[in-house]
Amino acid sequence: VFESKEQLWLIGERTTEVWYDAGGQYFPFQRLVGTLMQFGTKAAASVARFSTSGQDGIILFGRSDRGENVIIRTKGFAGDVVSTPAFGAEVATYATTSDAIGYTYQEDTHEFYVLTFPSADVTWCYDAQTGLIHKRLSYEPYTQQFHRHRSNCYMNFNGKRIVGDYQSGSLYQLTRSAYTDSGWPLLAKRRS
């Protein structure tokens, strides 16, 4: 269930409906006719509010009767797949995807959707301005391995982007002026 002003989005496994507050005496909500969308979500915690070009909507890790393992963004009452076939192919190899969690944040003019698969130890990030998707990982120097990004949740507080660390529960500021990842080195791989 996702609530937006006077609307109530009921997101199922394969379909989504929008209901509105009709002010009824015994049950205030009624289905908004013509808003049955043919997609749902594989992971309830992946649903997040998303805004592009001044239009609010939602973004989620989706599925439908026609397929799954896609990121879907709504525009009005329509859903657009914004992930790539490469994303879907890799996610299909994960043993568990129902535990995916997502959050959104804005930095400069970019709106980001961060989607983490805890069981697979991988984080993906979609940038609405560029339309590109990339992995966002943290590096552990002791084992010399990449793991999912440390952030597990997000909030904007006092003009700062604050994230919660999934390992320690600590809070950190998400900023480009930090040159370590909670004291660990920041390493990146670039591929074209």
XYZ file of N, CA and C in Angstrom:
576
model
N 0.855 -1.179 0.000
C 0.000 0.000 0.000
C 0.893 1.232 0.000
N 0.622 2.143 -0.891
C 1.373 3.388 -1.005
C 0.367 4.518 -1.021
N 0.475 5.454 -0.074
C -0.483 6.537 0.035
C 0.125 7.822 -0.508
N -0.633 8.528 -1.339
C -0.180 9.770 -1.932
C -1.328 10.769 -1.901
N -1.253 11.743 -1.009
C -2.285 12.762 -0.837
C -3.641 12.097 -0.674
N -4.554 12.264 -1.643
C -5.885 11.682 -1.538
C -5.994 10.344 -2.244
N -4.873 9.768 -2.642
C -4.900 8.499 -3.357
C -4.281 7.395 -2.522
N -4.747 6.200 -2.761
C -4.231 5.012 -2.109
C -3.868 4.016 -3.212
N -2.586 3.720 -3.345
C -2.125 2.781 -4.366
C -2.047 1.397 -3.732
N -2.786 0.454 -4.262
C -2.778 -0.921 -3.778
C -1.939 -1.745 -4.753
N -0.732 -2.078 -4.314
C 0.232 -2.754 -5.175
C 0.260 -4.224 -4.814
N -0.144 -5.048 -5.762
C -0.140 -6.491 -5.556
C 1.093 -7.122 -6.168
N 1.040 -8.433 -6.326
C 2.168 -9.145 -6.927
C 2.219 -8.963 -8.439
N 1.062 -8.777 -9.082
C 1.041 -8.667 -10.538
C 0.204 -7.502 -11.067
N -0.557 -6.857 -10.220
C -1.364 -5.707 -10.641
C -1.328 -4.618 -9.580
N -1.690 -3.415 -10.001
C -1.745 -2.266 -9.105
C -3.045 -1.511 -9.375
N -3.728 -1.095 -8.306
C -4.951 -0.310 -8.415
C -4.781 0.985 -7.646
N -5.470 2.020 -8.107
C -5.476 3.286 -7.398
C -6.889 3.532 -6.886
N -6.992 3.843 -5.612
C -8.261 4.167 -4.981
C -8.173 5.614 -4.505
N -9.324 6.243 -4.302
C -9.351 7.635 -3.854
C -10.371 7.805 -2.735
N -10.230 8.879 -1.989
C -11.139 9.177 -0.881
C -12.403 9.819 -1.448
N -13.452 9.019 -1.549
C -14.720 9.490 -2.095
C -15.608 10.073 -0.996
N -15.169 9.967 0.263
C -15.919 10.546 1.371
C -17.136 9.755 1.796
N -17.184 8.465 1.458
C -18.326 7.638 1.830
C -18.458 7.510 3.344
N -19.685 7.365 3.789
C -19.953 7.310 5.231
C -19.404 6.042 5.878
N -19.586 4.888 5.239
C -19.196 3.631 5.862
C -17.827 3.140 5.401
N -17.471 3.467 4.173
C -16.135 3.137 3.673
C -15.735 4.264 2.732
N -14.739 5.057 3.100
C -14.467 6.279 2.341
C -13.798 6.074 0.981
N -13.170 4.936 0.740
C -12.399 4.769 -0.493
C -13.182 4.053 -1.585
N -12.930 4.481 -2.839
C -13.483 3.822 -4.017
C -12.377 3.701 -5.052
N -12.499 2.651 -5.873
C -11.513 2.450 -6.935
C -11.640 3.561 -7.972
N -10.499 4.084 -8.401
C -10.465 5.081 -9.465
C -10.570 4.328 -10.785
N -11.683 4.487 -11.464
C -11.970 3.727 -12.681
C -10.898 3.991 -13.736
N -10.450 2.927 -14.376
C -9.472 3.042 -15.458
C -8.026 3.081 -15.001
N -7.772 2.748 -13.744
C -6.399 2.817 -13.246
C -5.808 1.452 -12.895
N -6.416 0.389 -13.356
C -5.835 -0.930 -13.113
C -4.583 -1.064 -13.968
N -3.430 -1.180 -13.325
C -2.157 -1.282 -14.029
C -1.682 -2.727 -13.995
N -1.173 -3.198 -15.101
C -0.798 -4.598 -15.256
C 0.627 -4.868 -14.796
N 0.972 -4.390 -13.609
C 2.251 -4.709 -12.990
C 2.088 -4.644 -11.481
N 2.936 -5.378 -10.801
C 2.973 -5.365 -9.344
C 4.423 -5.383 -8.912
N 4.668 -5.859 -7.695
C 6.035 -5.875 -7.196
C 6.415 -7.240 -6.655
N 7.697 -7.562 -6.765
C 8.233 -8.794 -6.197
C 8.674 -8.590 -4.758
N 8.853 -7.325 -4.359
C 9.371 -7.022 -3.023
C 8.691 -5.751 -2.505
N 7.869 -5.902 -1.494
C 7.104 -4.761 -0.974
C 8.003 -3.625 -0.500
N 9.176 -3.948 0.032
C 10.073 -2.905 0.547
C 10.831 -2.180 -0.566
N 10.590 -2.553 -1.823
C 11.259 -1.877 -2.938
C 10.488 -0.663 -3.439
N 9.260 -0.489 -2.988
C 8.412 0.606 -3.472
C 8.860 1.921 -2.842
N 9.039 2.941 -3.682
C 9.458 4.252 -3.191
C 8.784 5.350 -4.021
N 8.638 6.499 -3.416
C 8.096 7.666 -4.115
C 9.180 8.219 -5.031
N 8.779 8.648 -6.224
C 9.751 9.093 -7.222
C 9.176 10.263 -7.991
N 9.994 11.256 -8.248
C 9.534 12.440 -8.958
C 10.485 12.755 -10.101
N 9.939 12.893 -11.306
C 10.741 13.304 -12.452
C 9.958 14.338 -13.246
N 10.662 15.347 -13.681
C 10.065 16.427 -14.470
C 8.864 17.044 -13.765
N 8.933 17.137 -12.448
C 7.861 17.740 -11.672
C 6.631 16.879 -11.494
N 6.689 15.622 -11.910
C 5.545 14.729 -11.795
C 5.851 13.637 -10.779
N 5.045 13.588 -9.716
C 5.230 12.566 -8.694
C 4.690 11.227 -9.173
N 5.308 10.172 -8.691
C 4.871 8.823 -8.999
C 5.566 7.862 -8.066
N 5.628 6.601 -8.454
C 6.326 5.600 -7.661
C 7.315 4.874 -8.560
N 8.242 4.191 -7.916
C 9.199 3.342 -8.608
C 9.343 2.075 -7.770
N 9.509 0.932 -8.438
C 9.542 -0.331 -7.698
C 10.239 -1.414 -8.501
N 10.591 -2.479 -7.796
C 11.127 -3.689 -8.422
C 9.917 -4.510 -8.833
N 9.682 -4.604 -10.148
C 8.390 -5.085 -10.612
C 8.349 -6.441 -11.259
N 7.083 -6.825 -11.481
C 6.747 -8.067 -12.173
C 5.347 -7.918 -12.737
N 5.028 -8.767 -13.699
C 3.677 -8.818 -14.256
C 3.442 -10.231 -14.765
N 2.312 -10.434 -15.433
C 2.055 -11.746 -16.035
C 2.983 -12.018 -17.210
N 3.599 -10.965 -17.743
C 4.452 -11.098 -18.916
C 5.926 -11.255 -18.569
N 6.315 -10.989 -17.349
C 7.723 -11.108 -16.986
C 8.014 -10.484 -15.637
N 9.299 -10.475 -15.287
C 9.684 -9.957 -13.977
C 11.123 -9.474 -14.025
N 11.630 -9.075 -12.862
C 13.009 -8.590 -12.706
C 13.255 -7.310 -13.486
N 12.344 -6.362 -13.341
C 12.465 -5.062 -13.982
C 12.228 -3.961 -12.954
N 12.761 -2.786 -13.226
C 12.449 -1.607 -12.430
C 11.397 -0.825 -13.205
N 10.278 -0.542 -12.544
C 9.161 0.147 -13.177
C 8.947 1.490 -12.494
N 8.824 2.535 -13.313
C 8.533 3.888 -12.818
C 7.187 4.303 -13.390
N 6.348 4.911 -12.563
C 5.055 5.363 -13.056
C 5.121 6.814 -13.506
N 4.335 7.093 -14.528
C 4.068 8.450 -14.983
C 2.568 8.525 -15.110
N 1.943 9.286 -14.224
C 0.488 9.257 -14.168
C 0.057 7.879 -13.709
N -0.802 7.240 -14.494
C -1.264 5.899 -14.148
C -0.742 4.857 -15.130
N 0.444 5.113 -15.676
C 1.089 4.159 -16.573
C 2.467 3.824 -16.024
N 2.894 2.603 -16.261
C 4.206 2.166 -15.798
C 5.170 2.004 -16.953
N 6.373 2.529 -16.795
C 7.431 2.392 -17.790
C 8.577 1.586 -17.197
N 9.083 0.621 -17.938
C 10.265 -0.125 -17.514
C 11.480 0.760 -17.770
N 12.274 1.018 -16.728
C 13.451 1.876 -16.863
C 14.756 1.096 -16.734
N 14.678 -0.177 -16.377
C 15.897 -0.989 -16.267
C 16.239 -1.581 -17.629
N 17.424 -2.142 -17.700
C 17.935 -2.702 -18.951
C 17.797 -4.225 -18.968
N 17.870 -4.844 -20.147
C 17.875 -6.307 -20.207
C 19.047 -6.920 -19.434
N 20.192 -6.238 -19.413
C 21.347 -6.746 -18.663
C 21.046 -6.802 -17.169
N 20.341 -5.778 -16.657
C 19.927 -5.780 -15.255
C 19.036 -6.993 -14.984
N 18.020 -7.190 -15.803
C 17.095 -8.302 -15.616
C 17.774 -9.650 -15.693
N 18.730 -9.786 -16.614
C 19.441 -11.062 -16.768
C 20.273 -11.373 -15.531
N 20.951 -10.350 -14.981
C 21.756 -10.615 -13.785
C 20.878 -10.888 -12.570
N 19.817 -10.104 -12.401
C 18.937 -10.293 -11.247
C 18.279 -11.676 -11.292
N 18.025 -12.199 -12.482
C 17.428 -13.535 -12.617
C 18.332 -14.623 -12.042
N 19.628 -14.337 -11.895
C 20.542 -15.330 -11.333
C 20.562 -15.308 -9.803
N 19.958 -14.292 -9.184
C 19.946 -14.204 -7.725
C 18.990 -15.245 -7.156
N 19.412 -15.952 -6.131
C 18.575 -16.988 -5.523
C 17.323 -16.397 -4.884
N 17.452 -15.229 -4.269
C 16.323 -14.576 -3.600
C 16.242 -13.125 -4.050
N 15.054 -12.698 -4.473
C 14.860 -11.301 -4.864
C 13.718 -10.650 -4.081
N 12.965 -11.439 -3.364
C 11.818 -10.898 -2.620
C 12.235 -10.041 -1.434
N 13.515 -10.064 -1.064
C 13.988 -9.256 0.063
C 14.537 -7.896 -0.379
N 14.352 -7.530 -1.645
C 14.887 -6.266 -2.168
C 14.296 -5.071 -1.418
N 15.153 -4.079 -1.174
C 14.713 -2.841 -0.524
C 15.146 -1.667 -1.394
N 14.320 -0.637 -1.421
C 14.636 0.511 -2.253
C 14.364 1.827 -1.550
N 15.098 2.844 -1.960
C 14.841 4.205 -1.506
C 15.246 5.176 -2.597
N 14.756 6.393 -2.523
C 15.089 7.419 -3.502
C 15.687 8.624 -2.798
N 16.497 9.354 -3.543
C 17.016 10.626 -3.042
C 17.388 11.503 -4.222
N 17.546 12.785 -3.949
C 17.916 13.728 -4.997
C 19.249 14.365 -4.649
N 20.107 14.475 -5.652
C 21.387 15.151 -5.498
C 21.579 16.034 -6.720
N 21.739 17.329 -6.475
C 21.753 18.321 -7.547
C 20.440 18.174 -8.324
N 20.506 17.916 -9.601
C 19.272 17.752 -10.381
C 18.974 16.286 -10.680
N 19.725 15.389 -10.090
C 19.549 13.956 -10.336
C 18.635 13.339 -9.280
N 17.659 12.558 -9.739
C 16.808 11.773 -8.847
C 17.280 10.334 -8.966
N 17.669 9.732 -7.828
C 18.218 8.385 -7.815
C 17.264 7.414 -7.131
N 17.233 6.191 -7.644
C 16.530 5.077 -7.007
C 17.582 4.027 -6.692
N 17.749 3.732 -5.409
C 18.752 2.774 -4.950
C 18.019 1.487 -4.564
N 18.382 0.387 -5.204
C 17.719 -0.896 -5.002
C 18.754 -1.918 -4.555
N 18.576 -2.438 -3.342
C 19.526 -3.390 -2.766
C 18.895 -4.774 -2.654
N 19.675 -5.771 -3.019
C 19.294 -7.178 -2.858
C 20.177 -7.748 -1.754
N 19.710 -7.753 -0.503
C 20.559 -8.186 0.620
C 21.092 -9.613 0.481
N 20.266 -10.557 0.070
C 20.724 -11.946 -0.046
C 21.788 -12.104 -1.121
N 21.681 -11.323 -2.194
C 22.649 -11.397 -3.286
C 23.864 -10.509 -3.029
N 23.778 -9.637 -2.019
C 24.885 -8.751 -1.644
C 25.234 -7.770 -2.779
N 24.184 -7.218 -3.418
C 24.367 -6.313 -4.555
C 23.417 -5.124 -4.429
N 23.902 -3.942 -4.819
C 23.075 -2.737 -4.873
C 23.143 -2.162 -6.280
N 21.971 -1.814 -6.808
C 21.850 -1.159 -8.102
C 21.319 0.247 -7.889
N 21.641 1.160 -8.807
C 21.180 2.542 -8.694
C 20.743 3.044 -10.069
N 19.527 3.586 -10.130
C 18.988 4.156 -11.361
C 19.012 5.674 -11.250
N 19.550 6.347 -12.259
C 19.618 7.806 -12.329
C 18.585 8.269 -13.356
N 17.536 8.955 -12.902
C 16.452 9.360 -13.795
C 16.897 10.395 -14.818
N 17.847 11.244 -14.465
C 18.262 12.288 -15.403
C 19.004 11.708 -16.604
N 19.893 10.767 -16.357
C 20.652 10.168 -17.459
C 19.947 8.950 -18.040
N 19.046 8.336 -17.266
C 18.380 7.121 -17.708
C 19.258 5.893 -17.588
N 20.390 6.024 -16.895
C 21.339 4.918 -16.776
C 21.208 4.221 -15.430
N 21.610 2.962 -15.403
C 21.598 2.171 -14.171
C 23.010 1.636 -13.944
N 23.432 1.638 -12.682
C 24.774 1.154 -12.372
C 24.754 0.428 -11.030
N 25.806 -0.340 -10.772
C 25.958 -0.975 -9.465
C 26.636 0.014 -8.539
N 26.229 -0.021 -7.292
C 26.842 0.832 -6.270
C 27.276 -0.104 -5.146
N 28.572 -0.292 -5.002
C 29.095 -1.283 -4.069
C 30.041 -0.652 -3.056
N 30.286 -1.364 -1.981
C 31.280 -0.973 -0.985
C 32.403 -2.005 -1.010
N 33.608 -1.530 -0.741
C 34.788 -2.393 -0.800
C 35.275 -2.699 0.605
N 35.532 -3.971 0.858
C 36.081 -4.392 2.151
C 37.555 -4.734 1.949
N 38.478 -3.929 2.520
C 39.901 -4.138 2.248
C 40.466 -5.424 2.856
N 39.881 -5.926 3.941
C 40.432 -7.118 4.588
C 40.271 -8.356 3.708
N 39.114 -8.507 3.104
C 38.875 -9.656 2.226
C 39.109 -9.310 0.763
N 39.312 -8.027 0.486
C 39.506 -7.511 -0.866
C 38.350 -7.906 -1.779
N 37.121 -7.679 -1.259
C 35.928 -8.012 -2.020
C 34.959 -6.835 -2.005
N 34.140 -6.779 -3.069
C 33.060 -5.803 -3.125
C 31.803 -6.423 -2.532
N 31.037 -5.605 -1.814
C 29.754 -6.015 -1.235
C 28.716 -4.965 -1.582
N 27.480 -5.227 -1.214
C 26.413 -4.255 -1.438
C 26.769 -2.926 -0.798
N 26.166 -1.861 -1.273
C 26.422 -0.541 -0.693
C 25.996 -0.551 0.766
N 26.712 0.180 1.599
C 26.464 0.169 3.035
C 25.106 0.754 3.415
N 24.571 1.647 2.578
C 23.304 2.297 2.937
C 22.147 1.318 2.823
N 21.293 1.353 3.832
C 20.130 0.477 3.888
C 18.841 1.279 3.850
N 18.931 2.545 4.218
C 17.769 3.421 4.257
C 18.243 4.858 4.116
N 17.306 5.767 3.886
C 17.664 7.150 3.601
C 16.636 8.108 4.208
N 17.134 9.296 4.582
C 16.243 10.398 4.947
C 16.961 11.716 4.719
N 16.191 12.729 4.385
C 16.734 14.072 4.230
C 16.485 14.786 5.553
N 17.552 15.173 6.249
C 17.415 15.791 7.558
C 18.303 17.024 7.635
N 17.698 18.138 7.925
C 18.441 19.378 8.126
C 19.316 19.727 6.913
N 18.784 19.469 5.710
C 19.519 19.780 4.489
C 20.632 18.799 4.159
N 20.681 17.671 4.855
C 21.725 16.665 4.602
C 21.078 15.344 4.233
N 21.772 14.592 3.375
C 21.319 13.257 3.000
C 21.922 12.264 3.995
N 21.068 11.641 4.793
C 21.504 10.723 5.847
C 21.119 9.297 5.448
N 22.073 8.378 5.569
C 21.813 6.965 5.291
C 22.146 6.137 6.529
N 21.454 5.014 6.657
C 21.708 4.084 7.750
C 22.533 2.913 7.254
N 23.562 2.552 8.002
C 24.462 1.455 7.660
C 23.797 0.125 8.036
N 23.706 -0.801 7.075
C 23.042 -2.077 7.333
C 23.832 -2.968 8.289
N 25.157 -2.791 8.380
C 25.968 -3.650 9.250
C 25.971 -3.174 10.689
N 26.183 -1.883 10.886
C 26.363 -1.379 12.248
C 25.178 -0.587 12.784
N 24.278 -0.152 11.887
C 23.180 0.703 12.321
C 23.591 2.162 12.473
N 24.844 2.486 12.185
C 25.321 3.869 12.274
C 24.681 4.718 11.189
N 24.634 6.017 11.443
C 24.132 6.967 10.464
C 25.303 7.717 9.851
N 25.252 7.906 8.531
C 26.296 8.616 7.810
C 25.674 9.648 6.881
N 26.462 10.652 6.558
C 26.030 11.624 5.578
C 26.459 11.139 4.196
N 25.519 11.107 3.282
C 25.809 10.727 1.904
C 26.208 11.994 1.161
N 27.509 12.114 0.882
C 28.029 13.320 0.261
C 29.194 12.988 -0.648
N 29.345 13.793 -1.695
C 30.469 13.587 -2.601
C 31.772 14.166 -2.050
N 31.700 14.892 -0.943
C 32.919 15.472 -0.372
C 33.621 14.511 0.591
N 33.046 13.341 0.828
C 33.701 12.319 1.664
C 34.511 11.405 0.752
N 35.726 11.095 1.167
C 36.607 10.290 0.331
C 36.871 8.908 0.915
N 36.052 8.509 1.898
C 36.098 7.148 2.421
C 34.673 6.649 2.594
N 34.546 5.358 2.717
C 33.257 4.721 2.946
C 33.269 4.198 4.375
N 32.925 5.077 5.315
C 32.974 4.751 6.742
C 34.392 4.348 7.147
N 35.373 5.060 6.606
C 36.768 4.784 6.934
C 37.446 3.814 5.987
N 36.685 3.096 5.193
C 37.252 2.172 4.223
C 37.477 2.897 2.903
N 38.424 2.436 2.098
C 38.708 3.137 0.838
C 37.548 3.012 -0.151
N 37.408 4.032 -0.971
C 36.439 4.008 -2.064
C 37.144 3.527 -3.327
N 36.719 2.399 -3.846
C 37.278 1.882 -5.084
C 36.159 1.824 -6.111
N 36.518 2.031 -7.349
C 35.515 1.991 -8.418
C 36.069 1.251 -9.617
N 35.193 0.568 -10.306
C 35.537 -0.075 -11.561
C 34.705 0.614 -12.644
N 35.361 0.972 -13.734
C 34.655 1.582 -14.855
C 34.797 0.657 -16.055
N 33.698 0.503 -16.744
C 33.681 -0.373 -17.897
C 32.866 0.306 -18.996
N 33.266 0.153 -20.217
C 32.473 0.741 -21.311
C 32.185 -0.316 -22.356
